[in-house]
Structure formats: structure tokens, C-alpha cells
Short mmCIF file of C-alpha atoms in Angstrom, two decimals:
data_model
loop_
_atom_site.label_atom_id
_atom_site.label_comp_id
_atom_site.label_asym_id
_atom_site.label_seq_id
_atom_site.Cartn_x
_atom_site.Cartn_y
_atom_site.Cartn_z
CA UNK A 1 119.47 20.02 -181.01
CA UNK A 2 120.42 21.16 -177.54
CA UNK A 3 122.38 20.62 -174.73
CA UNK A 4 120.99 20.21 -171.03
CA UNK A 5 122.04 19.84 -167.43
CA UNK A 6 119.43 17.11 -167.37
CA UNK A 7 118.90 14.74 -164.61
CA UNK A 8 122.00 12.69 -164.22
CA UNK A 9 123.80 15.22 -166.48
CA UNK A 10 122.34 13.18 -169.43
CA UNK A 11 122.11 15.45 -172.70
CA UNK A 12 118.54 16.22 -173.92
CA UNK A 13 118.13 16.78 -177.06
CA UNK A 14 114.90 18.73 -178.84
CA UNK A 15 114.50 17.05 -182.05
CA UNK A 16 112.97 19.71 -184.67
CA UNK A 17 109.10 18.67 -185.59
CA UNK A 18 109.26 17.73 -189.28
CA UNK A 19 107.26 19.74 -191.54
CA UNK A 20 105.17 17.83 -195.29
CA UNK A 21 104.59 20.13 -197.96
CA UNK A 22 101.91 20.12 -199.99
CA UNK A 23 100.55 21.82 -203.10
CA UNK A 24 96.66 22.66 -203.60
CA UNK A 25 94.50 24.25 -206.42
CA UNK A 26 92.67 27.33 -205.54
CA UNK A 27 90.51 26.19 -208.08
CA UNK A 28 89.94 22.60 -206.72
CA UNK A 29 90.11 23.34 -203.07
CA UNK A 30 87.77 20.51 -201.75
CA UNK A 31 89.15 17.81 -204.45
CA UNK A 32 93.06 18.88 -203.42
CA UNK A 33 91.87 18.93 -199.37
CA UNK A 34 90.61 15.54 -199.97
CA UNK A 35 93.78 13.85 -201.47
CA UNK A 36 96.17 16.17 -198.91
CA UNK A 37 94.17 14.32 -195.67
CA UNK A 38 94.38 11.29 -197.07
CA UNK A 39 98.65 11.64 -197.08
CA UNK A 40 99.64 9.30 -194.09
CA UNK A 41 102.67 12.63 -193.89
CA UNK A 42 99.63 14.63 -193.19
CA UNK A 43 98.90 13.28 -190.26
CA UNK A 44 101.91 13.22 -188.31
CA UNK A 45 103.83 16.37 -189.40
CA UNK A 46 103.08 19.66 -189.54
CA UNK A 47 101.46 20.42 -192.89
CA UNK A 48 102.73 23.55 -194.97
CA UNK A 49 100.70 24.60 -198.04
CA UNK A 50 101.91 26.60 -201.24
CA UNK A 51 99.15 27.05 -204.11
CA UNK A 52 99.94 25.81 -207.76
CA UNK A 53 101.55 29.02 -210.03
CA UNK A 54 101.81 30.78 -207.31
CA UNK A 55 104.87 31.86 -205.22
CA UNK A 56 105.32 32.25 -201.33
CA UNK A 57 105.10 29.20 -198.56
CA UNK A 58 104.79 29.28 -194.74
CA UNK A 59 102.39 30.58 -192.48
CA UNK A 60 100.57 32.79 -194.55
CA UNK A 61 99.51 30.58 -197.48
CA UNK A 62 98.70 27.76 -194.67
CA UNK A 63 96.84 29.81 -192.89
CA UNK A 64 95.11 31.45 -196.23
CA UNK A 65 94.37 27.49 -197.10
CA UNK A 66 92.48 26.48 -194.32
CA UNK A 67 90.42 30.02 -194.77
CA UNK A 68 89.25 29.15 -198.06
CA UNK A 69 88.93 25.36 -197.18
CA UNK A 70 86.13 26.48 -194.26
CA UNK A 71 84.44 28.59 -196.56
CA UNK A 72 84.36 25.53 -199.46
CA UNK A 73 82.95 23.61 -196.52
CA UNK A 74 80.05 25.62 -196.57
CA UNK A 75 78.55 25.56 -200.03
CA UNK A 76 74.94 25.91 -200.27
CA UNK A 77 75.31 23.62 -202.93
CA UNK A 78 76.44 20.37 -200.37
CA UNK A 79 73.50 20.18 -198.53
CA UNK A 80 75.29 19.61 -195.41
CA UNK A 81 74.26 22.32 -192.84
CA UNK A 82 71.17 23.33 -191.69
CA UNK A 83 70.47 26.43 -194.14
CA UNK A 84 68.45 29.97 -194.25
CA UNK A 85 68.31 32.76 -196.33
CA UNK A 86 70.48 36.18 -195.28
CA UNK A 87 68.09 38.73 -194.14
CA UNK A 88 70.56 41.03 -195.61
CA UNK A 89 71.09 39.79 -198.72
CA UNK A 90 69.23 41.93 -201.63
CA UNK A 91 66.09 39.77 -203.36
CA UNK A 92 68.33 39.80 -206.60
CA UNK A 93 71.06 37.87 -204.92
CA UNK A 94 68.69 35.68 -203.10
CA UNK A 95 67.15 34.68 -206.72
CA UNK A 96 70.89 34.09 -207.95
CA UNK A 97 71.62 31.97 -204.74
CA UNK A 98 68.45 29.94 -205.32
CA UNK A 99 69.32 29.03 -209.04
CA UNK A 100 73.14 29.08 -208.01
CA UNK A 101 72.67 25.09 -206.57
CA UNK A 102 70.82 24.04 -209.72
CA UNK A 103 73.39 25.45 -212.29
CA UNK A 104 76.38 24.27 -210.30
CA UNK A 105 75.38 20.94 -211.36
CA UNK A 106 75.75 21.36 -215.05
CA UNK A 107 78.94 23.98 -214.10
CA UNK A 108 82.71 23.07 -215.74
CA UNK A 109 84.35 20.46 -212.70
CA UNK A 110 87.86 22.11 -213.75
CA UNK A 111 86.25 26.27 -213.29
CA UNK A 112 84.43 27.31 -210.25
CA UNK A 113 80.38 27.88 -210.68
CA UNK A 114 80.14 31.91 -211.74
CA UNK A 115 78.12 32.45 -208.31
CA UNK A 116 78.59 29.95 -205.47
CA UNK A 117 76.34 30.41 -202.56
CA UNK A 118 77.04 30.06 -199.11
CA UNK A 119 75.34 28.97 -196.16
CA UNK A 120 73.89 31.11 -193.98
CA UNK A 121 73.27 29.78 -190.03
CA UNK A 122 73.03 32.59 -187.76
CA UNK A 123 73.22 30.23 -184.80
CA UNK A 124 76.04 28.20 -185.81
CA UNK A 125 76.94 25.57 -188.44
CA UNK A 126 74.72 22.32 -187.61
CA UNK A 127 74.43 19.32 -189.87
CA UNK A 128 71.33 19.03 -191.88
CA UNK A 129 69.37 15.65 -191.57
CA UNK A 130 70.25 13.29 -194.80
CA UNK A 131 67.14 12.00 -196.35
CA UNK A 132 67.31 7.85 -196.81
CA UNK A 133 69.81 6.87 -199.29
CA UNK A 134 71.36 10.46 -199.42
CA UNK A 135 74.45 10.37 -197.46
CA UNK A 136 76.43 8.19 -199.62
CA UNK A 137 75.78 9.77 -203.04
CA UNK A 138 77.77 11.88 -204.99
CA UNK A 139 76.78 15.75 -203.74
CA UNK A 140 75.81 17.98 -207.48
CA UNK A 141 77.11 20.92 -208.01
CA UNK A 142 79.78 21.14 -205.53
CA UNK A 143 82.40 23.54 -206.75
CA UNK A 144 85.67 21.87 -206.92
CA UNK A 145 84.32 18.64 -205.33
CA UNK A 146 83.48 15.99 -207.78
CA UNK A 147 82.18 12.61 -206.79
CA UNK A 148 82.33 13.92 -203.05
CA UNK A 149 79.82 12.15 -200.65
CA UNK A 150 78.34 13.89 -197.28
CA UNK A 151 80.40 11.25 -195.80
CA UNK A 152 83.69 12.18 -197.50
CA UNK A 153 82.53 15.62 -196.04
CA UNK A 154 82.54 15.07 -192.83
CA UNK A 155 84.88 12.74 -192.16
CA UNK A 156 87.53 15.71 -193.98
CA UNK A 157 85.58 17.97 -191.78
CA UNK A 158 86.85 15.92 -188.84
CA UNK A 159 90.36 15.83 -190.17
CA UNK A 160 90.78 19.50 -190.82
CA UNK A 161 89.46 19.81 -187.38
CA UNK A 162 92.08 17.33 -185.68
CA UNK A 163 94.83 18.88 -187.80
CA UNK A 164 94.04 22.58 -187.33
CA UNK A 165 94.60 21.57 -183.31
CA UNK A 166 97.58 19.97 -183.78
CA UNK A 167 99.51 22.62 -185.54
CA UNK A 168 98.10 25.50 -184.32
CA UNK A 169 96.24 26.61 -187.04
CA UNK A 170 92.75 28.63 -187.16
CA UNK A 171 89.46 27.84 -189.26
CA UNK A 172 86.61 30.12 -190.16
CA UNK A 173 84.36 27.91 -189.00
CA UNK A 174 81.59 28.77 -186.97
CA UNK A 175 80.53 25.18 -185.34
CA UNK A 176 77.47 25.44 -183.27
CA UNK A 177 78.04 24.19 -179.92
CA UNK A 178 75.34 21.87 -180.16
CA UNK A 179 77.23 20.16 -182.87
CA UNK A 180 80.01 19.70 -180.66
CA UNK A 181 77.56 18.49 -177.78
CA UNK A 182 76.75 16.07 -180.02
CA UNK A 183 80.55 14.96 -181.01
CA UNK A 184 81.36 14.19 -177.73
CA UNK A 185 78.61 12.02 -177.39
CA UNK A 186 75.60 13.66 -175.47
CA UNK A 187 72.11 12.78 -176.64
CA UNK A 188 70.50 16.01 -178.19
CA UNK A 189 66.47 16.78 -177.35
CA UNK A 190 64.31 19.89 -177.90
CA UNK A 191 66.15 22.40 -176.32
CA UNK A 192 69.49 21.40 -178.35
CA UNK A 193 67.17 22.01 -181.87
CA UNK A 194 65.72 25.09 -180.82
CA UNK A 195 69.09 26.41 -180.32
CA UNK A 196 70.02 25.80 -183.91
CA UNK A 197 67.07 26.81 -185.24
CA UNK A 198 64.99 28.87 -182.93
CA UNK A 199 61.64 29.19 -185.52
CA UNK A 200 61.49 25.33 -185.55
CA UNK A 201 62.35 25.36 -181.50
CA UNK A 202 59.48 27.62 -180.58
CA UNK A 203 56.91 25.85 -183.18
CA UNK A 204 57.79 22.16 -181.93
CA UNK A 205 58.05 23.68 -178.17
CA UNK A 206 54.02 24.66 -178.72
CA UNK A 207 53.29 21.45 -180.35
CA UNK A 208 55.13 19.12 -177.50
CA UNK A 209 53.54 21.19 -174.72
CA UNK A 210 49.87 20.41 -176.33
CA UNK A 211 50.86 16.84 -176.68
CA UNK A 212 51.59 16.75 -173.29
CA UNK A 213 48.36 18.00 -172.11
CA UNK A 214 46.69 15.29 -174.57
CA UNK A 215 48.38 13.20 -172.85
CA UNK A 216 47.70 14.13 -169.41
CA UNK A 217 43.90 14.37 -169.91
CA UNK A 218 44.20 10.75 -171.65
CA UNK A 219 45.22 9.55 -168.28
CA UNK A 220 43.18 11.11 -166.59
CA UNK A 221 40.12 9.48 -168.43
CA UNK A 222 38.89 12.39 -169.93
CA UNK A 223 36.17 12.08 -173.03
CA UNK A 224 37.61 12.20 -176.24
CA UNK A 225 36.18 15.05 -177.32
CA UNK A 226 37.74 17.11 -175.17
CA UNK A 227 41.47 15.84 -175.41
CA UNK A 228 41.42 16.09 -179.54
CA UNK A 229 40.19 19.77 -178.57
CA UNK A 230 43.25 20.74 -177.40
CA UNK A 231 44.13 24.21 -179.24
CA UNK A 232 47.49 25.08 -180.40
CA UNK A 233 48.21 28.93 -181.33
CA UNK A 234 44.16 28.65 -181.84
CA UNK A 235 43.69 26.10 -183.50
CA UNK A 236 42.73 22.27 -183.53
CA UNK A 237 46.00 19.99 -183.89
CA UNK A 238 43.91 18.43 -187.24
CA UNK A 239 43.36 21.95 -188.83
CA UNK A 240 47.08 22.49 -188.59
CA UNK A 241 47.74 20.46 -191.69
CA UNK A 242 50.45 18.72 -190.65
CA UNK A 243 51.69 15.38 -192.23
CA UNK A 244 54.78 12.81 -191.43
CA UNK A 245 57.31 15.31 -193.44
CA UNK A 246 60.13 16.95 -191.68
CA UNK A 247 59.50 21.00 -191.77
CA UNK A 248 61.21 22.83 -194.44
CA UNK A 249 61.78 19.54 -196.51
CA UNK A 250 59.06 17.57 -198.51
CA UNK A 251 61.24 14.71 -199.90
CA UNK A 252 61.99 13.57 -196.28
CA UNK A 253 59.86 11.47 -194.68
CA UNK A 254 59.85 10.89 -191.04
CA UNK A 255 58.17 7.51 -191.40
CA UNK A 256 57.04 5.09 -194.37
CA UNK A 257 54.32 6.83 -196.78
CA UNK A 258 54.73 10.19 -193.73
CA UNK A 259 53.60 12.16 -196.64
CA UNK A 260 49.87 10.64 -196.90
CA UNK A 261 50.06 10.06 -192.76
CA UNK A 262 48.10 13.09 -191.27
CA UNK A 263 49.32 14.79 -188.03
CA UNK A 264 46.75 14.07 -184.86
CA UNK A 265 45.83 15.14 -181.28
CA UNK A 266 46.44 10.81 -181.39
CA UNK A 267 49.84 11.13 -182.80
CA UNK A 268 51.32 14.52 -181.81
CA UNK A 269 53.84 13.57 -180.19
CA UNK A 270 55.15 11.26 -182.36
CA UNK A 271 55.43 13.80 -185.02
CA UNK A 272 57.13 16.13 -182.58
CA UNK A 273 59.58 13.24 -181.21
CA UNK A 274 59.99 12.27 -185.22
CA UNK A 275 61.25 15.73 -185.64
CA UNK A 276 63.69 16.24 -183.37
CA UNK A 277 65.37 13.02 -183.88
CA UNK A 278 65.41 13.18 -187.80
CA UNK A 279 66.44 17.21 -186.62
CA UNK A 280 69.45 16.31 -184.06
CA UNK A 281 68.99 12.49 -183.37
CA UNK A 282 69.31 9.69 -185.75
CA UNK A 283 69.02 12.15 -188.54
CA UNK A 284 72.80 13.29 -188.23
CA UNK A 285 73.66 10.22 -186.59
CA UNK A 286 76.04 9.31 -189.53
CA UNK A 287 77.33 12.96 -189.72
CA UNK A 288 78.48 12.75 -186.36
CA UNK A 289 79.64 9.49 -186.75
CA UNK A 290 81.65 10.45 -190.08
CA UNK A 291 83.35 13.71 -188.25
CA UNK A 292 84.61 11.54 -185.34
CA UNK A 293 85.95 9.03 -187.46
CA UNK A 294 88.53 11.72 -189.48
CA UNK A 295 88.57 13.42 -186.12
CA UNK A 296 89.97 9.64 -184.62
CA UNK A 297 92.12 10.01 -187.80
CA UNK A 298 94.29 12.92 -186.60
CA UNK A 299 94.11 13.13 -182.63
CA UNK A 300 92.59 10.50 -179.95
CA UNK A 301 89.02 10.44 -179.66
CA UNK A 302 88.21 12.34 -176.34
CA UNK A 303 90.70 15.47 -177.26
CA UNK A 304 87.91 17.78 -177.58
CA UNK A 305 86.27 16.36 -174.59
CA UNK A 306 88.81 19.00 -172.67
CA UNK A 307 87.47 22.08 -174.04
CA UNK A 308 84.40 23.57 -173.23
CA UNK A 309 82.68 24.82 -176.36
CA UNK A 310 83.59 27.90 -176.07
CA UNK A 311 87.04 26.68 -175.78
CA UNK A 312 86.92 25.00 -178.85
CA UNK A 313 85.49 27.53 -180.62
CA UNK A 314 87.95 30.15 -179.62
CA UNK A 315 90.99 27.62 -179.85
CA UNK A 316 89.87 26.47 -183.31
CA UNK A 317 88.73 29.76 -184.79
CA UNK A 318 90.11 32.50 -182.91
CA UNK A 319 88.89 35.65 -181.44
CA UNK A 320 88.33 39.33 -182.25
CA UNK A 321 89.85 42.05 -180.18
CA UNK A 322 88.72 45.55 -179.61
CA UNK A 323 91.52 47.37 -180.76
CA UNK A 324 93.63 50.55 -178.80
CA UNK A 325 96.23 52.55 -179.10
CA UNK A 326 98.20 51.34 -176.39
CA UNK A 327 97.56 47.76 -177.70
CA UNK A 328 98.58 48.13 -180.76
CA UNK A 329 101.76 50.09 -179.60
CA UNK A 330 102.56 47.17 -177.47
CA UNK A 331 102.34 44.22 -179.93
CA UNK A 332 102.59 45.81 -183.26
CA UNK A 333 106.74 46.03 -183.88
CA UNK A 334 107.99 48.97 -185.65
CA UNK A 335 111.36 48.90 -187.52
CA UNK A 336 113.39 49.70 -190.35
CA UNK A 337 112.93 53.63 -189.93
CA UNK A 338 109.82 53.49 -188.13
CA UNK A 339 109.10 54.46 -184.55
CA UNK A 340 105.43 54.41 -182.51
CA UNK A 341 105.90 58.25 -182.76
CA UNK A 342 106.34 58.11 -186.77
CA UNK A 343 103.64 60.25 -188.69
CA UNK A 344 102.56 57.53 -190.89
CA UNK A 345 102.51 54.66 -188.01
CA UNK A 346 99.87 56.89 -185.87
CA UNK A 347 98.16 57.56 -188.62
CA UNK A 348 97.74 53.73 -189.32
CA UNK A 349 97.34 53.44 -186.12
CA UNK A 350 94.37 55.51 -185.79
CA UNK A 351 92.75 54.11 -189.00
CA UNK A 352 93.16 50.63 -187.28
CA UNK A 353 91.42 51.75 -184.03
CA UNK A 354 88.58 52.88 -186.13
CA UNK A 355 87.99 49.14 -187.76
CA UNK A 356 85.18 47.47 -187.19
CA UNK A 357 84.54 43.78 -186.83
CA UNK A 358 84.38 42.96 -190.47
CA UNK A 359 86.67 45.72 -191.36
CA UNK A 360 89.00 43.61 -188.91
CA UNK A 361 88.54 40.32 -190.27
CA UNK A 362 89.21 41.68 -193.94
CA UNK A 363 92.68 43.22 -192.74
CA UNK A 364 93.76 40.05 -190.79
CA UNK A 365 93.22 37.97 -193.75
CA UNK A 366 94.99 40.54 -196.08
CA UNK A 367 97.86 40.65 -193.30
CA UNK A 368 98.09 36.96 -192.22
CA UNK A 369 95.80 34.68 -194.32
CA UNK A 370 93.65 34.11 -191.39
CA UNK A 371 90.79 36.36 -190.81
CA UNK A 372 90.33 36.52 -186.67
CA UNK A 373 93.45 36.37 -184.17
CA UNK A 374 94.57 33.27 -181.87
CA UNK A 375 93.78 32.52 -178.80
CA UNK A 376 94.92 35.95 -176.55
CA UNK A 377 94.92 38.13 -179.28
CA UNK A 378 97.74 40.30 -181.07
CA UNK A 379 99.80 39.29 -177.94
CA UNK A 380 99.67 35.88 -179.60
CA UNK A 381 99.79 36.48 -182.90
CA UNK A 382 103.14 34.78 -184.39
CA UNK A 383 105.29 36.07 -186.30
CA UNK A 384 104.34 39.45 -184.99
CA UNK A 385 102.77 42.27 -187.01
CA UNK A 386 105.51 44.54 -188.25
CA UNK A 387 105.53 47.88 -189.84
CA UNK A 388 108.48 48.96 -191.82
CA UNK A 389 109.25 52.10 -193.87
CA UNK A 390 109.62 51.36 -197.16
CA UNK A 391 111.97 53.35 -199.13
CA UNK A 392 110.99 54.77 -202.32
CA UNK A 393 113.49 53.06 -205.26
CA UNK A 394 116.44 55.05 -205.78
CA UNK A 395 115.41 57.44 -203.35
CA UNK A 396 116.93 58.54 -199.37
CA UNK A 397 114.15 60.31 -197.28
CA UNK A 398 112.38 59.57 -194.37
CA UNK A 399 108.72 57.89 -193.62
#
């Protein structure tokens, strides 16, 4: 506590924010996440994670936590975000990620699956639509997640979110900002789905512009013949092929029996408006709805209504930095028999300079257990990086 020349020459006093730690299993990450959120201490202190068998506590292994926690969040294997395959990935690893889902199911709950895959989404993490009946049953083959529903998913999501903005902490997370368009309530269309998934965008964007000129020459009287003519990419909307199924998954059906329901020049634009909503409407309706709810959990409602989304993302998950000499000789400290001049530090330092963006994010995560910086960078990042000369056991000499 402190003492003040406050107004009236009343003492202030700055209690000190109290602090709940908690113990997690590397092994069980989305299991121990679940139980930690749903500590009522969670939610009002400031949470400090250790792992089990393992020594150390603080920043670092918090920070580490909610690194491995985002990447648990995005196992191919829950069927919770819009999902395609790495263009970089070699075809023997895309086979293994394919069969990686199925043999998760049968996998040891206690051991991690041998391979677990990871979504891919270019454009951002988005929610992908839950088929009738899906989004309250248990999700197979989630590593380290047993019994855990889409809606225990994102209603931790929205906790981990709310918490990771009220202590400070980062998440490698990469939200699309249509998802958090979506959070704070706007109504997503077309433009919002081509976004997250530009192949689907442009294909549904040709579709909804020849429905609209079926529907313009419908007003305008014209014979049938020459409305259900209307070409798209070349071809007659019938020839397409198209049925009531959403693109990229046959068990979903946009509408009762959509599978046997052929796609028209009649009822194109139903098919294109039964895409996008089962795409970014109704379809994640209940993600959404789950998210705010853990959100609600942690922080009021409308807190993320005052970031913009790029805000949000760099608030929540940090930025790189391009890094310098003169930066790094400005917010790096050296101590402990090390100057800026010191061989050694300008030879790190040049090594550093020469990182590149991954070669960044793998050294922050060795360094701090969080693999981009904070919001402004180095300048921000607390405690600050230190470089010390370490003296060889039993030995004198310099660095």
C-alpha cells in the first residue's frame, strides 16, 4: 500500500491485484483449460499457470499456456473452423493429416494422437457451420478433450478471450475479422463469406449475379425460355449440377431432403441465400452465441465493441517488429559483464537482425512463452529482454 497527498489529505491506498494459481497438463490441455475457466478465482484474479512435474511459474509458463491452449483450439480434429489444406504441406503429410481425424478417435484419451493436425485458414480463423444435431455432441478425436461439445468450445473460446484482455496476456490466435464482425452483432452477407473463403466468395458472387438477372428479366415479363438461359461461367444454371448441399460438405443439408432438391434458374437464389446463411448466418449462429456467452463470463458484453478489429487482433495477439540494431540496443538490457559493445552481444545482435518472421516467432516463444510481442513492440515487452554473461563454473574470464 501507499501513501498520498490525496484530495482532502485522505490516504489512498493501492491494494495489490490478487493473483489464483493453477496447475494444467501439457498432456490434457483442453480438458485442464476447461476445469481452470470454470474456477469462479479465474475470473476475477489474475490467473498464473505452472504445468504438472514441471518446475518454474510466472509469466513465462502463463504465457507458454495460453500458446499451446490457441493451438489445441485449432485441431483439425474439432470441426470448428472453416478448414483447407496447406499448399505447402508435402502430399505425404497431407495423407497423414487426412487419416490423422479418423485415428484420433480410437487414440489413448490420457496420450496425445501420434500426429494431430491443425487447421489451416489463410484468411483467418472463422467458425464452420454445424450440421443439425451437431453442435451439442461430444467432438471424436479431440486430443486431450474428451466429452467436449462445439459449445463447450466456444464458450472457453470466449473465456480465454475475456481473460487474455484482462490480464494482459497474448494468444496465437488468428481470428478473422469477420468473426469478430459477427461477435459484436452485425449481420454477415456475401461479401463477409467471400472474405473467409475467397473460392466460395467468387463462385456464389457469379451465381447471385445470374440470379439477379433471372430475376430482373422475370419482371420484366420476359419468356421463359430465355430467363432459364441465363449462362453462368458458360453454362446453363441446370447443367451445373448443383443440389440443396452446402459446398465442400455432403452431410449438410441446406433444406429438408436438399440432397435430392436440384439447383434451378427457378431457385438460384435460394441456393445462393441458403449458402451464405448456413456459411455466416444462422449456420454459426450458436457459435457466436456460445463465444459471447464465456466472453459475458469474463468482461461486459460490449468490451470488444471499442476496438476496431485490427485493434483486437493486435491487442489480443500481438505484433511482429522488424528488427534493428539501434532497436534492439535500446530495449534489449545488457548486464552482468555485458555491454552493447561486447563481442558476443553484437554478434547476437546481428544474428537477431537477420531473423525472419517465423525465425522471430520461434525465438519469442523460446525467450518468453509467447511467440509475437505486445502491443508497441520490444518497447513493451515486460520484464525486459536481458542478456547476461554467464560465467563458465569455476572459471574468471570475460564474455
Amino acid at each position: 500500500a501507499g501513501r498520498g497527498g490525496g484530495a482532502g489529505g485522505r490516504d489512498l491506498r493501492v491494494g495489490r491485484l490478487q493473483r489464483q494459481k493453477v496447475r494444467v497438463s501439457r498432456d490434457r490441455m483442453l480438458e485442464s483449460a476447461l476445469k481452470v475457466f470454470d474456477m469462479a478465482g479465474a475470473h476475477r484474479m489474475v490467473l498464473e499457470v505452472e504445468f504438472f512435474n514441471e518446475v518454474g511459474t510466472g509469466t513465462g509458463p502463463t504465457l507458454e499456456f495460453y500458446t499451446l491452449l490457441s493451438k489445441e483450439l485449432t485441431q483439425r480434429a474439432l470441426g470448428a473452423w472453416r478448414d483447407t489444406e496447406d499448399p505447402q504441406s508435402p502430399p505425404a503429410l497431407a495423407a497423414a493429416t487426412t487419416t490423422a481425424t479418423a485415428a484420433a478417435a480410437t487414440a489413448d484419451p490420457v496420450k496425445p494422437a501420434a500426429h494431430v493436425a491443425y487447421v489451416y485458414a489463410p484468411h483467418g480463423l472463422f467458425p464452420a457451420p454445424a450440421r443439425p444435431g451437431s453442435f451439442d455432441a461430444d467432438v471424436a478425436g479431440a486430443s486431450g478433450g474428451s466429452g467436449l461439445t462445439r459449445r463447450d468450445l466456444f464458450r472457453l473460446l470466449g473465456r480465454v478471450v475475456g481473460k487474455a484482455l484482462q490480464d494482459g496476456r497474448l494468444l496465437d490466435l488468428g481470428l478473422s475479422p469477420a468473426f469478430f464482425r459477427a461477435v459484436s452483432g452485425r449481420t454477415l452477407a456475401l461479401a463477409d463469406l467471400a472474405e473467409v473463403d475467397p473460392p466460395l466468395g467468387r463462385t456464389l458472387g457469379q451465381l447471385a449475379s445470374a440470379a439477379r438477372r433471372i430475376a430482373a428479366l422475370r419482371r420484366a415479363g420476359a419468356p421463359e425460355a430465355e430467363w432459364r438461359g441465363v449462362m453462368v461461367g458458360g453454362a446453363a444454371v441446370e447443367d451445373l449440377c448443383l443440389t440443396f448441399l452446402l459446398p465442400g460438405d455432403d452431410a449438410h443439408e441446406l433444406r429438408p431432403g436438399g440432397a435430392d432438391v436440384a439447383v434451378t434458374a427457378a431457385n438460384l437464389s435460394d441456393y445462393v441465400d441458403a449458402v451464405v446463411d448456413a456459411s455466416v448466418g444462422g449456420g454459426i449462429a450458436r457459435q457466436i452465441e456460445a463465444f459471447r456467452a464465456g466472453l459475458g463470463d469474463i468482461l461486459p458484453s460490449p468490451a470488444l465493441g471499442v476496438f476496431t478489429e485490427a485493434e483486437l487482433d493486435c491487442v489480443l495477439c500481438g505484433q511482429g517488429q522488424a528488427w534493428t540494431p539501434e532497436l534492439l540496443g535500446e530495449c534489449v538490457t545488457f548486464d552482468h559483464g555485458y555491454t552493447a559493445q561486447s563481442p558476443p552481444v553484437r554478434a547476437l545482435v546481428q544474428v537477431l537482425c537477420g531473423y525472419g518472421p517465423e525465425e522471430q516467432r520461434s525465438f519469442l516463444r523460446f525467450v518468453t512463452g509467447a511467440p509475437r510481442l505486445p502491443p508497441g513492440g520490444l518497447a513493451a515487452l515486460q520484464p525486459r529482454l536481458t542478456v547476461v554473461c554467464k560465467q563458465p563454473s569455476g572459471g574468471g574470464g570475460g564474455g
